[in-house]
Short mmCIF file of C-alpha atoms in Angstrom, two decimals:
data_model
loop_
_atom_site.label_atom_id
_atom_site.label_comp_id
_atom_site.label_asym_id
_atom_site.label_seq_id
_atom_site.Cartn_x
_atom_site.Cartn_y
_atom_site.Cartn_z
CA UNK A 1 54.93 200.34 75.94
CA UNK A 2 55.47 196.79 73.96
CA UNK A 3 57.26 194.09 75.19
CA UNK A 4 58.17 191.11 73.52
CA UNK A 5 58.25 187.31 75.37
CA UNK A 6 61.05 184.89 75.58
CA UNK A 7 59.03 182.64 73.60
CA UNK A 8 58.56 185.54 70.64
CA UNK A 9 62.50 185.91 70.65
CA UNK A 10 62.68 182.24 70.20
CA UNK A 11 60.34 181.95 67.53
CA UNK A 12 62.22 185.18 65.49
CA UNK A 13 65.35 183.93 65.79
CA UNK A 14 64.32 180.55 64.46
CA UNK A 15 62.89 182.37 61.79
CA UNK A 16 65.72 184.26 60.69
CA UNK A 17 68.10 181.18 60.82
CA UNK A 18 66.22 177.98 60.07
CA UNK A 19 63.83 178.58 56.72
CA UNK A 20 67.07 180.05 54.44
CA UNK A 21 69.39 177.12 56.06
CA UNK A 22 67.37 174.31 55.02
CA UNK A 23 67.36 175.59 51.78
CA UNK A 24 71.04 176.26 51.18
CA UNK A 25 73.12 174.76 53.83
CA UNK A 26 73.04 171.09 52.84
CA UNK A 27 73.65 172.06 49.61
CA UNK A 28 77.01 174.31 50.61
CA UNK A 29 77.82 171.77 53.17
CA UNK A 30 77.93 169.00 50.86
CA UNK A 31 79.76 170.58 47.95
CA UNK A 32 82.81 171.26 51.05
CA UNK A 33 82.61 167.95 53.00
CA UNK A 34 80.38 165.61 50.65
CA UNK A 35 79.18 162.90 52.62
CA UNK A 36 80.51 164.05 56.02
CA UNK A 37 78.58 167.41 55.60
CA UNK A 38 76.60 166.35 59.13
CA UNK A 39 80.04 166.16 61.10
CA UNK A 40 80.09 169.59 60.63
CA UNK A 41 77.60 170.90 63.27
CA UNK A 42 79.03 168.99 66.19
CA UNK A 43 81.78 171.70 66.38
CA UNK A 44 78.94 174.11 65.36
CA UNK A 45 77.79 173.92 69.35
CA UNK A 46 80.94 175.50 70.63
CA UNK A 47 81.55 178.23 67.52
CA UNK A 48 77.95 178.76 68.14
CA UNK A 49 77.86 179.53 72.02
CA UNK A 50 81.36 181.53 71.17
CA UNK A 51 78.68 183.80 69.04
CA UNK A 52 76.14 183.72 71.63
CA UNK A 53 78.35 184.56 74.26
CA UNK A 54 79.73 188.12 72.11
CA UNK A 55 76.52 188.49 71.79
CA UNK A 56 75.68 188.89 74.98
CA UNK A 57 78.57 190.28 76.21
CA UNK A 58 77.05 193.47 73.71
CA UNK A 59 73.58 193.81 75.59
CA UNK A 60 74.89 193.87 79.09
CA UNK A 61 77.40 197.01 78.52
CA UNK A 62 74.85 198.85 76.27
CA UNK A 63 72.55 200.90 77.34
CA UNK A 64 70.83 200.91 74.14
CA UNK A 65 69.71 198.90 71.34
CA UNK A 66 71.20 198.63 67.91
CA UNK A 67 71.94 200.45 66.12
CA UNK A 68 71.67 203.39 69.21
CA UNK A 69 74.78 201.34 70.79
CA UNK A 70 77.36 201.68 67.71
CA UNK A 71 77.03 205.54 68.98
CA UNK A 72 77.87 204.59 72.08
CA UNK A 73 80.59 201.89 71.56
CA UNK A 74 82.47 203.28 68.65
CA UNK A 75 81.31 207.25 68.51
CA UNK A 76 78.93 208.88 67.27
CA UNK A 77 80.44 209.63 63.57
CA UNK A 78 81.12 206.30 63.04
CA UNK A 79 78.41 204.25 64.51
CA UNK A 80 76.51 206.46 62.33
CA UNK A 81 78.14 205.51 59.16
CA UNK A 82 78.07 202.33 60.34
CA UNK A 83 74.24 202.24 60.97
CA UNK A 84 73.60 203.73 57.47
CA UNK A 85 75.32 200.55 55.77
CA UNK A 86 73.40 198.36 58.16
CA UNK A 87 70.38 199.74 56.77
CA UNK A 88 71.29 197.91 53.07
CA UNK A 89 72.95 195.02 54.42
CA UNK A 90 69.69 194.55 56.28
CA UNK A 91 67.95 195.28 52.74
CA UNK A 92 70.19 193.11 51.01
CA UNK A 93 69.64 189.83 53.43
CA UNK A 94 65.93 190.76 52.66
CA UNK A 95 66.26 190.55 49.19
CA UNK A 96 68.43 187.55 48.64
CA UNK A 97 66.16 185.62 51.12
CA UNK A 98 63.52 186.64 48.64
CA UNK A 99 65.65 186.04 45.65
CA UNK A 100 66.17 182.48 47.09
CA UNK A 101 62.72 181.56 47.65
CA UNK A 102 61.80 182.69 44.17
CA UNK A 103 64.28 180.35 42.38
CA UNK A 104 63.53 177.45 44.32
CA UNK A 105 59.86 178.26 43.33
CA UNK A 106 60.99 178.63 39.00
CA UNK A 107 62.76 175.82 39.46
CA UNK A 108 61.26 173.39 41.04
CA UNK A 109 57.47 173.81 41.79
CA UNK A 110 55.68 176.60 39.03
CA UNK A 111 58.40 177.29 36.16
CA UNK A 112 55.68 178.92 34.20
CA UNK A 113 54.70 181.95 36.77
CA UNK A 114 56.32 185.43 36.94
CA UNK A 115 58.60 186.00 39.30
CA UNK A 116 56.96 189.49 40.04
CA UNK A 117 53.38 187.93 41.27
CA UNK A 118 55.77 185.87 43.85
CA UNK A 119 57.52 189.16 44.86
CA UNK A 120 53.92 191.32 45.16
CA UNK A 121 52.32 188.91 47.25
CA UNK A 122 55.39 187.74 49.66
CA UNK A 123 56.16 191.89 49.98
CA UNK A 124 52.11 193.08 50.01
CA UNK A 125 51.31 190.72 53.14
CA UNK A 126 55.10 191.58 54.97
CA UNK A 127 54.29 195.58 54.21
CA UNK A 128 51.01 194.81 55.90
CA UNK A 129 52.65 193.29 58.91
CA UNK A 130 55.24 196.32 59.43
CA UNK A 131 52.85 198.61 60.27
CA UNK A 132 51.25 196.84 62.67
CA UNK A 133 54.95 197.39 64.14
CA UNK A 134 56.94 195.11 66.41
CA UNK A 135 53.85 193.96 68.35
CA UNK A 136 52.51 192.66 65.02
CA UNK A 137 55.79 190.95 63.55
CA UNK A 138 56.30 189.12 66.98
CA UNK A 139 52.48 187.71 66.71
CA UNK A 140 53.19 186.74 62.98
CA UNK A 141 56.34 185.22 64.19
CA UNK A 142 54.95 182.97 66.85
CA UNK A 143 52.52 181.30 64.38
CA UNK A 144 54.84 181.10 61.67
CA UNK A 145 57.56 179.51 63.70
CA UNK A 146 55.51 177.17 65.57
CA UNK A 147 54.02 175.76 62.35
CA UNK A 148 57.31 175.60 60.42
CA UNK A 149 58.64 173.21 63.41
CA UNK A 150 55.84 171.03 63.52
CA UNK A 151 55.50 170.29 60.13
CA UNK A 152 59.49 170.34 59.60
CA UNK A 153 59.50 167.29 62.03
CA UNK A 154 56.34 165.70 60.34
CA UNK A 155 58.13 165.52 57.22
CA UNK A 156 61.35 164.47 57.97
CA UNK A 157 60.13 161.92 60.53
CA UNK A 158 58.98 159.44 57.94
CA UNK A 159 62.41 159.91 56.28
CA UNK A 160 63.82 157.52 58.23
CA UNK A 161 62.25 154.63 56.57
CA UNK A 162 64.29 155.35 53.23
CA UNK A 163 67.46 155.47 54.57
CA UNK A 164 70.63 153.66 53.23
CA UNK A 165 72.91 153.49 55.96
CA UNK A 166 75.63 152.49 53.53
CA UNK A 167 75.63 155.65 52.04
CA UNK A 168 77.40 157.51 55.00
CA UNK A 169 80.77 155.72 54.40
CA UNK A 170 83.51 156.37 54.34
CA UNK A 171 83.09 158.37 57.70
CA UNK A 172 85.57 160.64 59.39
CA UNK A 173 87.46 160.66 55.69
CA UNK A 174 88.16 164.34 55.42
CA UNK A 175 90.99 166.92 55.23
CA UNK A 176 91.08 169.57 58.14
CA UNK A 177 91.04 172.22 55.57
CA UNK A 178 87.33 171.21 54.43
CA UNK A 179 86.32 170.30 57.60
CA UNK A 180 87.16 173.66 59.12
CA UNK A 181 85.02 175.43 55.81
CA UNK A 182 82.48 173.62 56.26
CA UNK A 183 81.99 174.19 60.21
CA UNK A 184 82.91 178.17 59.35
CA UNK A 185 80.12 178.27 57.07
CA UNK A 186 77.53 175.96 59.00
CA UNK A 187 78.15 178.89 62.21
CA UNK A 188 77.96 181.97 59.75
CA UNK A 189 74.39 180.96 59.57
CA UNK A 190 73.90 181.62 63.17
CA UNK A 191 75.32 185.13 62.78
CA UNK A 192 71.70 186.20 61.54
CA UNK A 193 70.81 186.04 65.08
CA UNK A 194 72.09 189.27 65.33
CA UNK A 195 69.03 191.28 65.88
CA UNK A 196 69.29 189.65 68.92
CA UNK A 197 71.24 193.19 69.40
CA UNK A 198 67.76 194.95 69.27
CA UNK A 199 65.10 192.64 69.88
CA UNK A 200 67.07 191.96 73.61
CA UNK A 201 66.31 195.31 74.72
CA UNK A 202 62.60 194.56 74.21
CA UNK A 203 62.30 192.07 76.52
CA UNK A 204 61.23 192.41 79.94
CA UNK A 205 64.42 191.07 81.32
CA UNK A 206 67.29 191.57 78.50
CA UNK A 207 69.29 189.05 80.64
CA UNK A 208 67.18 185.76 79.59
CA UNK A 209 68.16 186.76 76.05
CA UNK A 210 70.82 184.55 75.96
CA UNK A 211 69.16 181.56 77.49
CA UNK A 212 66.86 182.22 74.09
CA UNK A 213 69.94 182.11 71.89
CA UNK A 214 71.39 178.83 72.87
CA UNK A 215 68.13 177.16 72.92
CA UNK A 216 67.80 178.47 68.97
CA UNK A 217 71.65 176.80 68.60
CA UNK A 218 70.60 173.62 70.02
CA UNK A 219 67.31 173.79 67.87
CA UNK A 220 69.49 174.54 64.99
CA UNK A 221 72.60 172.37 65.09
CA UNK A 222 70.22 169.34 65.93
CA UNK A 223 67.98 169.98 62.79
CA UNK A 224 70.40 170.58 60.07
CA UNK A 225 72.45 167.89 61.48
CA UNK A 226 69.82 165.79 61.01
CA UNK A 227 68.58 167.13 57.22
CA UNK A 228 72.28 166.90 56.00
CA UNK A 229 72.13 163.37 57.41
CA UNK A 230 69.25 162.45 55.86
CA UNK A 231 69.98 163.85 52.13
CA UNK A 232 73.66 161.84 52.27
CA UNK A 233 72.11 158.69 53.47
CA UNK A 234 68.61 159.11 51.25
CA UNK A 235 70.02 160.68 47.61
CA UNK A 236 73.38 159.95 47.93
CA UNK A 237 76.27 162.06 48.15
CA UNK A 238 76.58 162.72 44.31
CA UNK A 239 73.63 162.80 43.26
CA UNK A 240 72.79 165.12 45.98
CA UNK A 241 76.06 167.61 44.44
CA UNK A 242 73.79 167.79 41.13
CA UNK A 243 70.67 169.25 42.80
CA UNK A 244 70.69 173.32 43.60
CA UNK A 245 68.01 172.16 46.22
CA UNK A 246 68.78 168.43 47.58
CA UNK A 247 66.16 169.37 50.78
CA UNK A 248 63.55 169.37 48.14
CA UNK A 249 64.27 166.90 46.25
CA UNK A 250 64.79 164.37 49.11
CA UNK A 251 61.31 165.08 50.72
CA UNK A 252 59.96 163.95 47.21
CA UNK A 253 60.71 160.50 48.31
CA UNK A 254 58.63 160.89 51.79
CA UNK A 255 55.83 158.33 51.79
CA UNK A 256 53.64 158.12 55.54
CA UNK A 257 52.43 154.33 55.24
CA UNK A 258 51.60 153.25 51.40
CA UNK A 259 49.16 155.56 51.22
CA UNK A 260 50.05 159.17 51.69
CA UNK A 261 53.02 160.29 49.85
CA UNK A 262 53.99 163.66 47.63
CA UNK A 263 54.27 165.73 50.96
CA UNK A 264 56.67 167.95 48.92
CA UNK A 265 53.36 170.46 48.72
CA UNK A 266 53.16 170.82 52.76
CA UNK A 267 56.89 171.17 52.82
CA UNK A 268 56.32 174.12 49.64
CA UNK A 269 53.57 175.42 52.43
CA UNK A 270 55.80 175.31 55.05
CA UNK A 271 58.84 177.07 53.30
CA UNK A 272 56.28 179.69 52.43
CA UNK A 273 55.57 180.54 55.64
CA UNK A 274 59.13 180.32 57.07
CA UNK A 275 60.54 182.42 53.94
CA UNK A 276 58.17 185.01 54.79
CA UNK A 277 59.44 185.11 58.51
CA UNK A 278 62.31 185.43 57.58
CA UNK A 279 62.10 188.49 55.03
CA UNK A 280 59.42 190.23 57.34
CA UNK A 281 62.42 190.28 60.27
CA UNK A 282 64.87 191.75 58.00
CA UNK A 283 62.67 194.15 56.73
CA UNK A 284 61.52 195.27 60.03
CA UNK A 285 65.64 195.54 61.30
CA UNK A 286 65.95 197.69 58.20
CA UNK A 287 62.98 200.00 58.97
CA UNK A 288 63.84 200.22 62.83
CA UNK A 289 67.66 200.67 62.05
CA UNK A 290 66.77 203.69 59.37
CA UNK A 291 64.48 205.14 62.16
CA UNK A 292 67.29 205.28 64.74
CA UNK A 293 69.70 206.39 62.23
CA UNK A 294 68.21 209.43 61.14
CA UNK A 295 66.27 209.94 64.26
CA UNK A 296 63.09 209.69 62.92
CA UNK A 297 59.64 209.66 64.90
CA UNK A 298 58.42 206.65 63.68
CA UNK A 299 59.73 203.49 61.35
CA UNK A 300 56.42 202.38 59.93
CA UNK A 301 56.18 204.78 57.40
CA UNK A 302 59.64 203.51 56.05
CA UNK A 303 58.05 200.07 55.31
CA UNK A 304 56.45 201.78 52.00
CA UNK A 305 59.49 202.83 50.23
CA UNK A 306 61.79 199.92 51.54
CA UNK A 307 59.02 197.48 49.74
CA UNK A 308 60.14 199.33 46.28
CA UNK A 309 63.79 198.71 46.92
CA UNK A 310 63.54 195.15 48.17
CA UNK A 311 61.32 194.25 45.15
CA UNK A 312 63.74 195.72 42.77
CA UNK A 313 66.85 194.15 44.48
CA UNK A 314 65.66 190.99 44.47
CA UNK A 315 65.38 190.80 40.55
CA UNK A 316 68.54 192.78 39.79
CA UNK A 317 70.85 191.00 41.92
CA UNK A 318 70.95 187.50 40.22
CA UNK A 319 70.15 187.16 36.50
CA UNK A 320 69.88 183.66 36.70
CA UNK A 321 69.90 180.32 39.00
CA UNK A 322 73.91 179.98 38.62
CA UNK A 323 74.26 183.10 39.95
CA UNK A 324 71.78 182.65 42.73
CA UNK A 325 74.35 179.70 43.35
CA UNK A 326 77.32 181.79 43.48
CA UNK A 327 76.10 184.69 45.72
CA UNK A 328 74.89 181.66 48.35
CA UNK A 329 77.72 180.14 48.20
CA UNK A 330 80.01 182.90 48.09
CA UNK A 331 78.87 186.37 48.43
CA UNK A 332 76.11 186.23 51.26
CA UNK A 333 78.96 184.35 53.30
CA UNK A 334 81.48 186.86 53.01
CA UNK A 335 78.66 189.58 54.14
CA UNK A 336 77.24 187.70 57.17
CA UNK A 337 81.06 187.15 58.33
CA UNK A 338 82.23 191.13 58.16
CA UNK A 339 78.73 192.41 59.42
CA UNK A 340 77.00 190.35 61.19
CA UNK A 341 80.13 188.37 63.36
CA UNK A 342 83.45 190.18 63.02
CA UNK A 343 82.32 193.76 63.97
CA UNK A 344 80.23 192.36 66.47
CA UNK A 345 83.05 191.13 67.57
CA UNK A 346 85.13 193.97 67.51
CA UNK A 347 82.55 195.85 69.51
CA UNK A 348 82.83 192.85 71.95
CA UNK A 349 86.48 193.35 72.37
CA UNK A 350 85.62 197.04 73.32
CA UNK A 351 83.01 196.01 75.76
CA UNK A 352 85.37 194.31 77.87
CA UNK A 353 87.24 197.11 79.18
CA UNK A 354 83.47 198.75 80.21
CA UNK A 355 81.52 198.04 83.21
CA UNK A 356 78.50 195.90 82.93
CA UNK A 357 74.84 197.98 83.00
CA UNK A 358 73.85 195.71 85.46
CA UNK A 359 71.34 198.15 87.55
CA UNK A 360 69.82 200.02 84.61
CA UNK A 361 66.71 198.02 83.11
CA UNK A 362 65.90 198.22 79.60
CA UNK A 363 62.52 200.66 80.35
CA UNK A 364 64.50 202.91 82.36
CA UNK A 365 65.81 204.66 79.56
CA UNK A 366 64.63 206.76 77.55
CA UNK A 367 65.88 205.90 74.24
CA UNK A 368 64.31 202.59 75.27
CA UNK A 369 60.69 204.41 76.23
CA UNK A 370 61.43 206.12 72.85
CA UNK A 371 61.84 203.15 70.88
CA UNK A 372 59.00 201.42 72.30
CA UNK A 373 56.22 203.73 71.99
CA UNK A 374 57.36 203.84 68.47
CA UNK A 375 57.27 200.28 67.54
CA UNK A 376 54.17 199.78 69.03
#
């Protein structure tokens, strides 16, 4: 039987939010609130623990993990229709993620290489991880997470000495409208905690799950607060509107003393790692989700085929940078909002007339057992 830790959760979680956001979300942010794009997360604290909190809510009146507990919350007909598109949203996240990663690298660090030798070795080592199962994917995530962090804050540390506090003016000088888009789409982000859904059920108390979840908010909120900050106040707020990546190009400009400067290859190395993190998750969701669906002994076997369709999605769904642009700034949005917060939602709402599960544990059941002598 495998078990995740607390500290595993954590580090998941951080993968599937953090890597992606640093990428985009100053760069959405700033195109809805220019240089007030950091007010934006202080509301993002209460949104957030409004998430966490339906969230939560889920795990202690299911007996299951997703997707097990659509069947049990909405029926089975439709939790299983449900499940099925989960399995291609999960595939889609995937792919964009991947999609991402592989413009920022055409762009802006090796024009001249083929996107495919990108895709083949991001997707061979992630296919190698799935089979190892969930043990394997929480190991990988530990030392992927914990090196993103510490190198994230070794980077953006020595930003401070190149800021232009001038830069941050006029502040407060925004229409509600704006504001309220821009803290919408700085919480959507959170909503890819929701594997939280599963991975809860694997812990050996589901309960401290949600102790997890607002540590990852307050990990989250602080550090994008903090990056959005530091682009307005380092590139300025229009030039920052003309870059696809402004993250990138700001830690161009990081110099540690007089003598060590173009740290934009550790923060390449970093994104690397965290970009993988991130897919690997999502790829395992989509495996585990297709196992449960179709009630299947086993998920690993699924990682084989699902590498095909990720590969191929991640080309076909954006023929170019501008429409990499589009689908992060509106497409991905609009899924993360319908899938990943307002059914969870709706499922919430249902919860609330159901007693809580408060004296059956996670390994007491046997879909549970199930589940975890096949992940292992």
């Amino acid at each position: 039987m495998n078990k995740i830790t607390d500290w595993q959760l954590y580090c998941i979680l951080i993968l599937l939010t953090m890597p992606v956001a640093l990428l985009e979300q100053p760069h959405r942010l700033i195109q809805i609130a220019y240089n007030n794009a950091w007010l934006t997360f202080i509301p993002v604290f209460l949104t957030g623990a409004g998430l966490v909190k339906i969230y939560d809510l889920i795990i202690k009146k299911s007996r299951e993990p997703f997707p097990v507990l659509l069947d049990e919350h909405l029926g089975r007909i439709i939790g299983r229709i449900l499940g099925s598109i989960y399995i291609f949203i999960f595939l889609l996240t995937c792919a964009f993620n991947l999609r991402l990663f592989l413009e920022f690298m055409k762009m802006m660090v090796m024009p001249l290489t083929p996107l495919s030798i990108f895709i083949g070795a991001i997707l061979l080592v992630g296919f190698i991880v799935i089979k190892t199962g969930l043990a394997g994917v929480a190991r990988s995530s530990e030392y992927l997470a914990l090196w993103l962090m510490v190198f994230i804050l070794l980077v953006l540390i020595p930003l401070i000495g190149n800021f232009h506090l001038e830069r941050i003016y006029p502040i407060g000088y925004i229409n509600f409208k704006n504001y309220s888009q821009g803290v919408f789409a700085a919480t959507l982000i959170l909503g890819k905690m929701m594997p939280i859904l599963t991975l809860a059920f694997f812990l050996a108390d589901k309960k401290k799950a949600t102790g997890v979840m607002f540590k990852v908010l307050l990990t989250y909120v602080s550090l994008l607060a903090f990056t959005a900050f530091a682009i307005i106040v380092i590139l300025g707020t229009y030039p920052a509107l003309n870059y696809v990546f402004p993250t990138f190009n700001m830690i161009r400009l990081v110099q540690i003393g007089n003598f060590l400067q173009n740290l934009d290859i550790v923060f390449v190395a970093i994104l690397i790692q965290g970009i993988l993190g991130a897919v690997l998750i999502s790829w395992w969701m989509a495996c585990f989700t297709t196992q449960k669906v179709f009630s299947l002994k086993d998920h690993r076997f699924i990682a084989a085929p699902t590498t095909l369709i990720i590969g191929v999605l991640a080309l076909i769904i954006c023929r170019n940078n501008l429409e990499v642009v589009i689908w992060s700034l509106d497409i991905m949005p609009l899924v993360f909002m319908l899938f990943f917060i307002i059914i969870p939602l709706l499922i919430c709402i249902i919860c609330l007339f159901k007693p809580d599960i408060s004296a059956l544990e996670p390994a007491d059941s046997k879909e549970i057992l199930h589940s975890q002598e096949a992940v292992g």
